[in-house]
Amino acid sequence: MESYDVIVVGAGPGGSTAAAYLGRSGFSVLLLDKAKFPRDKICGDAVSGKSMNVIKEFGLEEEIRKDPRHGSIFGVAFSGTNGEIVEIPFAAAKEKGRPPGYTLPRIATDNILFQNAKKYAKVKEGFAVSDVIFEDGYAVGVKGRDTVSGKDEEYRAKMIVGADGVGSIVANKAGQGALPPEHACIALRAYYEGIEGMTNNIEIHFVKEAMPGYFWIFPIGEGKANVGLGILMKDVQEKKMNLPLLLEKIIKENKIFAPRFANSKRVSPVQSWTLPFGSKIRKSHGNGWVLVGDSASLVDPFSGEGVGNATTSAKIAAKIIAGALKENNFSEEYLSQYQVEMEAALKPELQTSYMLQKLGRQEWLLNFIIGKAHKSEKVRETLSAMLGSEEAKKEFASPLFYVKMLFA
Ligand SMILES: Cc1cc2nc3c(=O)[nH]c(=O)nc-3n(C[C@H](O)[C@H](O)[C@H](O)COP(=O)(O)OP(=O)(O)OC[C@H]3O[C@@H](n4cnc5c(N)ncnc54)[C@H](O)[C@@H]3O)c2cc1C
C-alpha cells in the first residue's frame, strides 16, 4: 500500500494550495480529486485580493492575465430595492498597470492552481474518496475508487487534509455535523452573452424579489457575464423559494434588468450549489486530520467569497502540518494550533460580514446607505476605503457610522 507524509482530499483552491506548499517544503504529498481537471465549479468567478495572495506567491498572476476568459475589475456597483445604483471604485492598493481585481471562470482559475500543485505533489484525478481510515483514534489513510478502472484502493499518510468542499467526506467521517441552514446559502449561476450596460464593475443588486438575498452580474472576458442569485438556505426553506424561477423572473420582468437582458443569450445551464458560511466555522482539526476551505465552512457570509479563505486556511494548515511532521506529533492538541491561527486570521472579517449580512436584511437601511452614496462623492469615497480594508470594514458595525451617514 502506498504511503505518504500527507494525503490531501480535494484539489480545488484549498487542496491545491495545501499540496503545493507542503510539496514545496519537501514532504511527500498525494493530492486526490474525484474530478478530472480542468473541471468546472459553480461560482461567481470573482478573484478577490485575498485569493490573489497565494496566486502571486506562486508567480501565477500572468496565467490569469493571459487567459482571454478573464475580466479586469475596477469597482463594484450596488443597487437597492428602490433601483438606485451606486458605483464604488476599489481603493485597494493599485499596482501600476494592474487592475485592482479580476474575474476568471473557475474552470480556468482552479486549473491554474491545480497545475501548480502538480509541480510539487503526486496527483491522482478521477479518484473518489469514500472513507477515512482511523486507527487508535487517528486518521491514517483514505479508501476510495478509481473511477476509470473501477478499482477500490487505499492510501496511507501521517496526515489527512480535508479540502473536499461543502459535502466533505473527511469532515463527515471525522464526526463534523451537517450545515445549519442559517449558516449556509443556496446560489445559482449561469453564463450570459450580450447583456446591455456592462462595465468594469462587478454588480451586486438587492432586488425586491430576491430579498434578503442578492442578484449579481459579474463581467468576465469574451463579452460574457457570470449571472447569479444567492439566498440564505434558511430563507429558501422557510419561504419555499424556487430559485430558478426567481432568477428567470428578475431577468425577464424586473423593470431595470429586463431591458438589459432583452438581447442577451444564456450560454450555459443554470446550476446551483451550496455555500457553507463562516458565520459558524467548523471544528477543523483532530488526531491526524485538518479541514480547509469550504470543508471547514469558511465562506464570507456577506459577499459569498470563499476562494481567498480556502487558500489562506490551506497556507496556514500547511505551516502547522510541516511542524507536526518535523515533530512527529499528529495529535489533536498539536493540531489545535491550526484552528487558533486560522480563526485569528479569518474570524474577525467573517464576523463583520455576518453582521453586514444581518443588516442587509433591513431593506430600508440598505436603500438609505445606497441613496446617500448615490448623492455624495464623500460617502462613496468612505465606502470605497471601507471595502478595501479589513480594519475599516469594522466601522460598519459601529452605530456612529450610521449617525454620520444621517448628516452626510
Ligand atoms: C454560486 C456560487 C458563487 C460563488 N462565488 C464566489 C466568488 O465569486 N468568489 C469566491 O471567492 N468564492 C465564491 N464562491 C465560493 C467558492 O466557490 C468556494 O468557497 C471555493 O470553491 C472553496 O474552495 P475549496 O477548495 O474549499 O472547495 P472546492 O472548490 O469545492 O473544491 C473541492 C474539491 O474536492 C473534490 N472532491 C469533493 N468530494 C470528493 C471526494 N469524495 N473525493 C475526491 N475529491 C472530492 C471536488 O471535485 C473539488 O475539486 C461561490 C460559491 C457558489 C456556490
GROMACS .gro file of C-alpha atoms and ligand atoms in nm:
model
  461
    1MET     CA    1   0.000   0.000   0.000
    2GLU     CA    2   0.135   0.345  -0.095
    3SER     CA    3   0.221   0.569   0.197
    4TYR     CA    4   0.282   0.947   0.211
    5ASP     CA    5   0.351   1.222   0.460
    6VAL     CA    6   0.023   1.391   0.368
    7ILE     CA    7  -0.289   1.299   0.170
    8VAL     CA    8  -0.494   1.597   0.052
    9VAL     CA    9  -0.853   1.509  -0.041
   10GLY     CA   10  -0.988   1.756  -0.300
   11ALA     CA   11  -0.783   1.961  -0.547
   12GLY     CA   12  -0.989   2.282  -0.552
   13PRO     CA   13  -0.821   2.608  -0.445
   14GLY     CA   14  -0.784   2.487  -0.083
   15GLY     CA   15  -0.642   2.143  -0.163
   16SER     CA   16  -0.415   2.255  -0.446
   17THR     CA   17  -0.273   2.531  -0.225
   18ALA     CA   18  -0.209   2.298   0.072
   19ALA     CA   19  -0.046   2.039  -0.157
   20ALA     CA   20   0.174   2.300  -0.327
   21TYR     CA   21   0.306   2.447   0.000
   22LEU     CA   22   0.368   2.106   0.161
   23GLY     CA   23   0.525   1.956  -0.151
   24ARG     CA   24   0.744   2.263  -0.199
   25SER     CA   25   0.869   2.217   0.159
   26GLY     CA   26   0.993   1.869   0.064
   27PHE     CA   27   0.718   1.648   0.208
   28SER     CA   28   0.565   1.362   0.011
   29VAL     CA   29   0.209   1.460  -0.079
   30LEU     CA   30  -0.071   1.275  -0.258
   31LEU     CA   31  -0.342   1.506  -0.393
   32LEU     CA   32  -0.667   1.327  -0.478
   33ASP     CA   33  -0.974   1.452  -0.665
   34LYS     CA   34  -1.277   1.273  -0.796
   35ALA     CA   35  -1.289   1.507  -1.098
   36LYS     CA   36  -1.052   1.536  -1.392
   37PHE     CA   37  -0.901   1.880  -1.446
   38PRO     CA   38  -0.981   2.124  -1.590
   39ARG     CA   39  -1.316   2.091  -1.413
   40ASP     CA   40  -1.591   2.348  -1.361
   41LYS     CA   41  -1.703   2.474  -1.019
   42ILE     CA   42  -2.026   2.668  -0.975
   43CYS     CA   43  -1.910   3.011  -0.859
   44GLY     CA   44  -1.937   3.387  -0.919
   45ASP     CA   45  -1.579   3.372  -1.055
   46ALA     CA   46  -1.461   3.682  -0.863
   47VAL     CA   47  -1.092   3.656  -0.774
   48SER     CA   48  -1.060   3.875  -0.465
   49GLY     CA   49  -0.745   4.037  -0.330
   50LYS     CA   50  -0.718   3.761  -0.071
   51SER     CA   51  -0.729   3.494  -0.345
   52MET     CA   52  -0.454   3.682  -0.527
   53ASN     CA   53  -0.212   3.648  -0.232
   54VAL     CA   54  -0.136   3.279  -0.296
   55ILE     CA   55  -0.163   3.322  -0.674
   56LYS     CA   56   0.104   3.595  -0.658
   57GLU     CA   57   0.323   3.398  -0.416
   58PHE     CA   58   0.350   3.117  -0.670
   59GLY     CA   59   0.402   3.367  -0.956
   60LEU     CA   60   0.073   3.275  -1.127
   61GLU     CA   61  -0.084   3.620  -1.186
   62GLU     CA   62   0.026   3.623  -1.551
   63GLU     CA   63  -0.160   3.296  -1.607
   64ILE     CA   64  -0.481   3.483  -1.520
   65ARG     CA   65  -0.395   3.790  -1.726
   66LYS     CA   66  -0.314   3.596  -2.040
   67ASP     CA   67  -0.637   3.391  -2.028
   68PRO     CA   68  -0.891   3.561  -2.262
   69ARG     CA   69  -1.172   3.447  -2.033
   70HIS     CA   70  -1.062   3.686  -1.756
   71GLY     CA   71  -1.222   4.019  -1.670
   72SER     CA   72  -1.037   4.319  -1.520
   73ILE     CA   73  -1.239   4.463  -1.235
   74PHE     CA   74  -1.213   4.821  -1.110
   75GLY     CA   75  -1.504   4.853  -0.869
   76VAL     CA   76  -1.843   4.738  -0.751
   77ALA     CA   77  -2.190   4.870  -0.836
   78PHE     CA   78  -2.461   4.824  -0.575
   79SER     CA   79  -2.832   4.884  -0.612
   80GLY     CA   80  -3.107   4.884  -0.351
   81THR     CA   81  -3.464   4.761  -0.378
   82ASN     CA   82  -3.574   5.107  -0.499
   83GLY     CA   83  -3.346   5.071  -0.802
   84GLU     CA   84  -3.100   5.345  -0.705
   85ILE     CA   85  -2.747   5.244  -0.816
   86VAL     CA   86  -2.412   5.349  -0.677
   87GLU     CA   87  -2.068   5.273  -0.823
   88ILE     CA   88  -1.782   5.237  -0.577
   89PRO     CA   89  -1.428   5.209  -0.719
   90PHE     CA   90  -1.192   4.968  -0.541
   91ALA     CA   91  -0.947   5.170  -0.336
   92ALA     CA   92  -0.722   4.868  -0.279
   93ALA     CA   93  -0.351   4.932  -0.329
   94LYS     CA   94  -0.323   4.996  -0.700
   95GLU     CA   95  -0.022   4.839  -0.868
   96LYS     CA   96   0.094   5.013  -1.183
   97GLY     CA   97  -0.071   4.871  -1.493
   98ARG     CA   98  -0.271   4.616  -1.292
   99PRO     CA   99  -0.644   4.622  -1.227
  100PRO     CA  100  -0.736   4.601  -0.856
  101GLY     CA  101  -0.933   4.280  -0.917
  102TYR     CA  102  -1.010   4.003  -1.163
  103THR     CA  103  -1.281   3.762  -1.261
  104LEU     CA  104  -1.200   3.431  -1.426
  105PRO     CA  105  -1.422   3.125  -1.471
  106ARG     CA  106  -1.333   2.868  -1.210
  107ILE     CA  107  -1.268   2.608  -1.477
  108ALA     CA  108  -0.959   2.819  -1.553
  109THR     CA  109  -0.865   2.951  -1.205
  110ASP     CA  110  -0.877   2.608  -1.041
  111ASN     CA  111  -0.675   2.455  -1.323
  112ILE     CA  112  -0.402   2.717  -1.274
  113LEU     CA  113  -0.379   2.625  -0.905
  114PHE     CA  114  -0.404   2.251  -0.979
  115GLN     CA  115  -0.127   2.257  -1.243
  116ASN     CA  116   0.087   2.447  -0.993
  117ALA     CA  117   0.023   2.181  -0.726
  118LYS     CA  118   0.125   1.912  -0.977
  119LYS     CA  119   0.477   2.056  -0.978
  120TYR     CA  120   0.513   1.972  -0.610
  121ALA     CA  121   0.281   1.679  -0.533
  122LYS     CA  122   0.179   1.344  -0.677
  123VAL     CA  123  -0.178   1.379  -0.806
  124LYS     CA  124  -0.447   1.127  -0.880
  125GLU     CA  125  -0.752   1.256  -1.067
  126GLY     CA  126  -1.073   1.058  -1.105
  127PHE     CA  127  -1.034   0.912  -0.755
  128ALA     CA  128  -1.346   0.944  -0.537
  129VAL     CA  129  -1.268   0.912  -0.166
  130SER     CA  130  -1.543   0.725   0.018
  131ASP     CA  131  -1.396   0.674   0.365
  132VAL     CA  132  -1.126   0.784   0.605
  133ILE     CA  133  -0.929   0.508   0.781
  134PHE     CA  134  -0.897   0.563   1.155
  135GLU     CA  135  -0.663   0.357   1.379
  136ASP     CA  136  -0.631   0.412   1.754
  137GLY     CA  137  -0.836   0.731   1.712
  138TYR     CA  138  -0.602   0.876   1.446
  139ALA     CA  139  -0.681   0.935   1.077
  140VAL     CA  140  -0.417   0.731   0.892
  141GLY     CA  141  -0.546   0.694   0.538
  142VAL     CA  142  -0.833   0.700   0.291
  143LYS     CA  143  -1.033   0.449   0.090
  144GLY     CA  144  -1.192   0.520  -0.244
  145ARG     CA  145  -1.250   0.418  -0.601
  146ASP     CA  146  -1.056   0.488  -0.917
  147THR     CA  147  -1.349   0.600  -1.132
  148VAL     CA  148  -1.175   0.498  -1.455
  149SER     CA  149  -1.065   0.143  -1.366
  150GLY     CA  150  -1.346   0.091  -1.114
  151LYS     CA  151  -1.085  -0.045  -0.869
  152ASP     CA  152  -1.114   0.018  -0.494
  153GLU     CA  153  -0.787   0.144  -0.345
  154GLU     CA  154  -0.644   0.259  -0.013
  155TYR     CA  155  -0.370   0.511   0.057
  156ARG     CA  156  -0.196   0.583   0.388
  157ALA     CA  157  -0.042   0.901   0.532
  158LYS     CA  158   0.065   1.059   0.859
  159MET     CA  159  -0.178   1.348   0.798
  160ILE     CA  160  -0.506   1.380   0.609
  161VAL     CA  161  -0.621   1.721   0.481
  162GLY     CA  162  -0.994   1.751   0.406
  163ALA     CA  163  -1.021   2.000   0.117
  164ASP     CA  164  -1.319   1.830  -0.040
  165GLY     CA  165  -1.562   2.119  -0.029
  166VAL     CA  166  -1.906   2.166   0.116
  167GLY     CA  167  -2.004   1.796   0.113
  168SER     CA  168  -1.672   1.694   0.270
  169ILE     CA  169  -1.632   1.320   0.329
  170VAL     CA  170  -1.337   1.392   0.557
  171ALA     CA  171  -1.542   1.630   0.777
  172ASN     CA  172  -1.827   1.383   0.782
  173LYS     CA  173  -1.613   1.081   0.874
  174ALA     CA  174  -1.435   1.290   1.139
  175GLY     CA  175  -1.775   1.348   1.301
  176GLN     CA  176  -1.837   1.707   1.195
  177GLY     CA  177  -2.208   1.767   1.158
  178ALA     CA  178  -2.449   1.888   0.892
  179LEU     CA  179  -2.465   2.253   0.782
  180PRO     CA  180  -2.707   2.463   0.988
  181PRO     CA  181  -2.945   2.632   0.734
  182GLU     CA  182  -2.897   2.972   0.899
  183HIS     CA  183  -2.523   2.944   0.823
  184ALA     CA  184  -2.542   2.833   0.460
  185CYS     CA  185  -2.657   2.980   0.131
  186ILE     CA  186  -2.807   2.833  -0.183
  187ALA     CA  187  -2.687   3.000  -0.501
  188LEU     CA  188  -2.750   2.969  -0.874
  189ARG     CA  189  -2.519   3.057  -1.157
  190ALA     CA  190  -2.541   3.083  -1.537
  191TYR     CA  191  -2.329   3.246  -1.809
  192TYR     CA  192  -2.480   3.504  -2.046
  193GLU     CA  193  -2.368   3.693  -2.355
  194GLY     CA  194  -2.496   4.026  -2.481
  195ILE     CA  195  -2.614   4.193  -2.158
  196GLU     CA  196  -2.650   4.569  -2.211
  197GLY     CA  197  -2.471   4.825  -1.993
  198MET     CA  198  -2.180   4.612  -1.876
  199THR     CA  199  -1.883   4.799  -1.725
  200ASN     CA  200  -1.562   4.700  -1.545
  201ASN     CA  201  -1.754   4.674  -1.218
  202ILE     CA  202  -1.891   4.364  -1.057
  203GLU     CA  203  -2.261   4.431  -0.987
  204ILE     CA  204  -2.448   4.336  -0.671
  205HIS     CA  205  -2.820   4.412  -0.675
  206PHE     CA  206  -3.055   4.385  -0.380
  207VAL     CA  207  -3.372   4.337  -0.583
  208LYS     CA  208  -3.708   4.324  -0.407
  209GLU     CA  209  -3.794   3.979  -0.549
  210ALA     CA  210  -3.479   3.820  -0.403
  211MET     CA  211  -3.463   3.991  -0.063
  212PRO     CA  212  -3.295   3.913   0.171
  213GLY     CA  213  -3.054   3.765  -0.083
  214TYR     CA  214  -2.889   3.930  -0.383
  215PHE     CA  215  -2.867   3.909  -0.761
  216TRP     CA  216  -2.527   3.952  -0.927
  217ILE     CA  217  -2.383   4.028  -1.269
  218PHE     CA  218  -2.005   3.980  -1.285
  219PRO     CA  219  -1.836   4.065  -1.617
  220ILE     CA  220  -1.584   3.808  -1.738
  221GLY     CA  221  -1.386   3.806  -2.064
  222GLU     CA  222  -1.504   3.749  -2.421
  223GLY     CA  223  -1.818   3.964  -2.374
  224LYS     CA  224  -1.973   3.723  -2.126
  225ALA     CA  225  -2.103   3.762  -1.774
  226ASN     CA  226  -2.149   3.535  -1.476
  227VAL     CA  227  -2.505   3.592  -1.352
  228GLY     CA  228  -2.648   3.451  -1.031
  229LEU     CA  229  -2.859   3.469  -0.724
  230GLY     CA  230  -2.779   3.374  -0.364
  231ILE     CA  231  -3.019   3.339  -0.070
  232LEU     CA  232  -2.973   3.207   0.285
  233MET     CA  233  -3.069   2.838   0.299
  234LYS     CA  234  -3.299   2.906   0.596
  235ASP     CA  235  -3.499   3.162   0.392
  236VAL     CA  236  -3.518   2.931   0.091
  237GLN     CA  237  -3.653   2.652   0.310
  238GLU     CA  238  -3.892   2.860   0.521
  239LYS     CA  239  -4.035   3.058   0.229
  240LYS     CA  240  -4.024   2.756  -0.007
  241MET     CA  241  -3.849   2.972  -0.267
  242ASN     CA  242  -3.798   2.842  -0.621
  243LEU     CA  243  -3.464   2.999  -0.716
  244PRO     CA  244  -3.452   2.910  -1.088
  245LEU     CA  245  -3.797   3.066  -1.133
  246LEU     CA  246  -3.693   3.370  -0.933
  247LEU     CA  247  -3.383   3.421  -1.149
  248GLU     CA  248  -3.593   3.399  -1.464
  249LYS     CA  249  -3.845   3.646  -1.320
  250ILE     CA  250  -3.573   3.903  -1.244
  251ILE     CA  251  -3.418   3.870  -1.588
  252LYS     CA  252  -3.748   3.878  -1.779
  253GLU     CA  253  -3.970   4.106  -1.568
  254ASN     CA  254  -3.769   4.336  -1.341
  255LYS     CA  255  -3.803   4.688  -1.482
  256ILE     CA  256  -3.430   4.760  -1.452
  257PHE     CA  257  -3.289   4.426  -1.563
  258ALA     CA  258  -3.539   4.305  -1.824
  259PRO     CA  259  -3.426   4.572  -2.076
  260ARG     CA  260  -3.060   4.491  -2.011
  261PHE     CA  261  -3.119   4.120  -2.075
  262ALA     CA  262  -3.361   4.172  -2.367
  263ASN     CA  263  -3.100   4.086  -2.635
  264SER     CA  264  -2.891   3.852  -2.423
  265LYS     CA  265  -2.839   3.482  -2.464
  266ARG     CA  266  -2.783   3.227  -2.189
  267VAL     CA  267  -2.480   3.017  -2.289
  268SER     CA  268  -2.476   2.764  -2.004
  269PRO     CA  269  -2.727   2.575  -1.794
  270VAL     CA  270  -2.850   2.734  -1.469
  271GLN     CA  271  -2.678   2.537  -1.192
  272SER     CA  272  -2.692   2.556  -0.814
  273TRP     CA  273  -2.455   2.482  -0.528
  274THR     CA  274  -2.433   2.541  -0.152
  275LEU     CA  275  -2.205   2.791   0.025
  276PRO     CA  276  -2.104   2.698   0.381
  277PHE     CA  277  -2.084   3.031   0.565
  278GLY     CA  278  -1.805   3.113   0.807
  279SER     CA  279  -2.056   3.265   1.049
  280LYS     CA  280  -2.018   2.918   1.202
  281ILE     CA  281  -1.670   2.779   1.143
  282ARG     CA  282  -1.641   2.402   1.181
  283LYS     CA  283  -1.412   2.232   1.424
  284SER     CA  284  -1.134   2.182   1.172
  285HIS     CA  285  -0.877   1.962   1.341
  286GLY     CA  286  -0.843   1.629   1.521
  287ASN     CA  287  -0.594   1.344   1.557
  288GLY     CA  288  -0.424   1.318   1.218
  289TRP     CA  289  -0.666   1.543   1.025
  290VAL     CA  290  -0.744   1.905   0.943
  291LEU     CA  291  -1.009   2.073   0.725
  292VAL     CA  292  -0.951   2.373   0.495
  293GLY     CA  293  -1.175   2.595   0.278
  294ASP     CA  294  -1.539   2.502   0.231
  295SER     CA  295  -1.500   2.177   0.423
  296ALA     CA  296  -1.415   2.395   0.727
  297SER     CA  297  -1.710   2.628   0.644
  298LEU     CA  298  -1.521   2.947   0.570
  299VAL     CA  299  -1.722   3.133   0.303
  300ASP     CA  300  -1.773   3.505   0.367
  301PRO     CA  301  -2.137   3.535   0.486
  302PHE     CA  302  -2.190   3.872   0.316
  303SER     CA  303  -2.004   3.861  -0.015
  304GLY     CA  304  -2.016   3.484  -0.073
  305GLU     CA  305  -1.642   3.476  -0.146
  306GLY     CA  306  -1.465   3.161  -0.039
  307VAL     CA  307  -1.162   3.108  -0.262
  308GLY     CA  308  -0.942   3.351  -0.064
  309ASN     CA  309  -1.036   3.192   0.267
  310ALA     CA  310  -0.975   2.844   0.120
  311THR     CA  311  -0.623   2.936   0.007
  312THR     CA  312  -0.547   3.131   0.327
  313SER     CA  313  -0.660   2.845   0.552
  314ALA     CA  314  -0.465   2.597   0.337
  315LYS     CA  315  -0.146   2.801   0.371
  316ILE     CA  316  -0.184   2.811   0.750
  317ALA     CA  317  -0.264   2.438   0.760
  318ALA     CA  318   0.047   2.362   0.554
  319LYS     CA  319   0.263   2.553   0.802
  320ILE     CA  320   0.121   2.372   1.106
  321ILE     CA  321   0.135   2.030   0.932
  322ALA     CA  322   0.501   2.091   0.841
  323GLY     CA  323   0.565   2.145   1.215
  324ALA     CA  324   0.369   1.830   1.305
  325LEU     CA  325   0.571   1.623   1.056
  326LYS     CA  326   0.901   1.757   1.190
  327GLU     CA  327   0.799   1.681   1.548
  328ASN     CA  328   0.620   1.358   1.457
  329ASN     CA  329   0.320   1.479   1.656
  330PHE     CA  330  -0.019   1.446   1.487
  331SER     CA  331  -0.230   1.482   1.798
  332GLU     CA  332  -0.545   1.691   1.820
  333GLU     CA  333  -0.370   1.903   2.080
  334TYR     CA  334  -0.078   1.984   1.847
  335LEU     CA  335  -0.307   2.050   1.550
  336SER     CA  336  -0.527   2.284   1.755
  337GLN     CA  337  -0.265   2.546   1.662
  338TYR     CA  338  -0.416   2.535   1.316
  339GLN     CA  339  -0.766   2.618   1.442
  340VAL     CA  340  -0.627   2.901   1.655
  341GLU     CA  341  -0.417   3.057   1.377
  342MET     CA  342  -0.681   3.008   1.109
  343GLU     CA  343  -0.952   3.169   1.323
  344ALA     CA  344  -0.720   3.456   1.422
  345ALA     CA  345  -0.661   3.525   1.052
  346LEU     CA  346  -1.019   3.486   0.927
  347LYS     CA  347  -1.274   3.517   1.206
  348PRO     CA  348  -1.273   3.895   1.261
  349GLU     CA  349  -1.361   3.961   0.896
  350LEU     CA  350  -1.614   3.675   0.890
  351GLN     CA  351  -1.786   3.824   1.194
  352THR     CA  352  -1.803   4.170   1.039
  353SER     CA  353  -1.953   4.015   0.726
  354TYR     CA  354  -2.206   3.822   0.933
  355MET     CA  355  -2.314   4.148   1.090
  356LEU     CA  356  -2.339   4.306   0.743
  357GLN     CA  357  -2.546   4.012   0.623
  358LYS     CA  358  -2.790   4.074   0.908
  359LEU     CA  359  -2.801   4.450   0.840
  360GLY     CA  360  -2.856   4.373   0.470
  361ARG     CA  361  -3.186   4.209   0.563
  362GLN     CA  362  -3.314   4.558   0.656
  363GLU     CA  363  -3.436   4.689   0.324
  364TRP     CA  364  -3.476   5.049   0.443
  365LEU     CA  365  -3.120   5.058   0.577
  366LEU     CA  366  -2.975   4.927   0.251
  367ASN     CA  367  -3.171   5.182   0.049
  368PHE     CA  368  -3.067   5.457   0.290
  369ILE     CA  369  -2.691   5.384   0.258
  370ILE     CA  370  -2.706   5.332  -0.120
  371GLY     CA  371  -2.911   5.653  -0.156
  372LYS     CA  372  -2.658   5.852   0.049
  373ALA     CA  373  -2.368   5.711  -0.155
  374HIS     CA  374  -2.552   5.784  -0.479
  375LYS     CA  375  -2.575   6.151  -0.386
  376SER     CA  376  -2.242   6.213  -0.218
  377GLU     CA  377  -1.892   6.157  -0.352
  378LYS     CA  378  -1.757   6.179   0.002
  379VAL     CA  379  -1.976   5.885   0.109
  380ARG     CA  380  -1.863   5.688  -0.197
  381GLU     CA  381  -1.501   5.753  -0.103
  382THR     CA  382  -1.568   5.643   0.256
  383LEU     CA  383  -1.735   5.321   0.139
  384SER     CA  384  -1.455   5.254  -0.108
  385ALA     CA  385  -1.197   5.283   0.171
  386MET     CA  386  -1.409   5.062   0.395
  387LEU     CA  387  -1.445   4.789   0.132
  388GLY     CA  388  -1.070   4.792   0.072
  389SER     CA  389  -0.957   4.746   0.430
  390GLU     CA  390  -1.045   4.481   0.684
  391GLU     CA  391  -0.984   4.727   0.965
  392ALA     CA  392  -1.205   4.997   0.812
  393LYS     CA  393  -1.479   4.743   0.733
  394LYS     CA  394  -1.535   4.705   1.107
  395GLU     CA  395  -1.676   5.060   1.105
  396PHE     CA  396  -1.991   4.915   0.952
  397ALA     CA  397  -2.055   4.760   1.294
  398SER     CA  398  -2.047   5.096   1.469
  399PRO     CA  399  -2.377   5.282   1.525
  400LEU     CA  400  -2.170   5.602   1.489
  401PHE     CA  401  -2.117   5.522   1.121
  402TYR     CA  402  -2.493   5.531   1.062
  403VAL     CA  403  -2.533   5.851   1.262
  404LYS     CA  404  -2.257   6.008   1.047
  405MET     CA  405  -2.445   5.890   0.738
  406LEU     CA  406  -2.754   6.081   0.852
  407PHE     CA  407  -2.559   6.404   0.817
  408ALA     CA  408  -2.350   6.307   0.512
  409LIG     C1  409  -2.280   3.016  -0.679
  409LIG     C2  410  -2.153   3.043  -0.603
  409LIG     C3  411  -2.086   3.162  -0.624
  409LIG     C4  412  -1.964   3.184  -0.560
  409LIG     N1  413  -1.892   3.297  -0.592
  409LIG     C5  414  -1.769   3.314  -0.543
  409LIG     C6  415  -1.684   3.419  -0.592
  409LIG     O1  416  -1.722   3.495  -0.682
  409LIG     N2  417  -1.559   3.432  -0.539
  409LIG     C7  418  -1.514   3.346  -0.442
  409LIG     O2  419  -1.401   3.366  -0.395
  409LIG     N3  420  -1.589   3.243  -0.398
  409LIG     C8  421  -1.714   3.223  -0.447
  409LIG     N4  422  -1.788   3.115  -0.407
  409LIG     C9  423  -1.734   3.024  -0.303
  409LIG    C10  424  -1.625   2.932  -0.361
  409LIG     O3  425  -1.675   2.866  -0.476
  409LIG    C11  426  -1.579   2.828  -0.258
  409LIG     O4  427  -1.562   2.889  -0.134
  409LIG    C12  428  -1.448   2.763  -0.302
  409LIG     O5  429  -1.467   2.684  -0.416
  409LIG    C13  430  -1.388   2.676  -0.189
  409LIG     O6  431  -1.274   2.608  -0.235
  409LIG     P1  432  -1.238   2.464  -0.177
  409LIG     O7  433  -1.107   2.427  -0.237
  409LIG     O8  434  -1.252   2.462  -0.030
  409LIG     O9  435  -1.354   2.367  -0.230
  409LIG     P2  436  -1.399   2.331  -0.379
  409LIG    O10  437  -1.364   2.440  -0.472
  409LIG    O11  438  -1.541   2.291  -0.368
  409LIG    O12  439  -1.311   2.204  -0.416
  409LIG    C14  440  -1.337   2.078  -0.359
  409LIG    C15  441  -1.275   1.971  -0.447
  409LIG    O13  442  -1.291   1.845  -0.381
  409LIG    C16  443  -1.327   1.746  -0.476
  409LIG     N5  444  -1.399   1.641  -0.403
  409LIG    C17  445  -1.517   1.652  -0.341
  409LIG     N6  446  -1.553   1.536  -0.284
  409LIG    C18  447  -1.452   1.448  -0.313
  409LIG    C19  448  -1.431   1.311  -0.283
  409LIG     N7  449  -1.519   1.240  -0.213
  409LIG     N8  450  -1.318   1.252  -0.329
  409LIG    C20  451  -1.228   1.322  -0.401
  409LIG     N9  452  -1.243   1.453  -0.432
  409LIG    C21  453  -1.353   1.515  -0.388
  409LIG    C22  454  -1.414   1.820  -0.578
  409LIG    O14  455  -1.415   1.754  -0.704
  409LIG    C23  456  -1.343   1.957  -0.584
  409LIG    O15  457  -1.246   1.963  -0.687
  409LIG    C24  458  -1.912   3.088  -0.469
  409LIG    C25  459  -1.981   2.971  -0.445
  409LIG    C26  460  -2.101   2.947  -0.512
  409LIG    C27  461  -2.173   2.816  -0.488
   0.00000   0.00000   0.00000
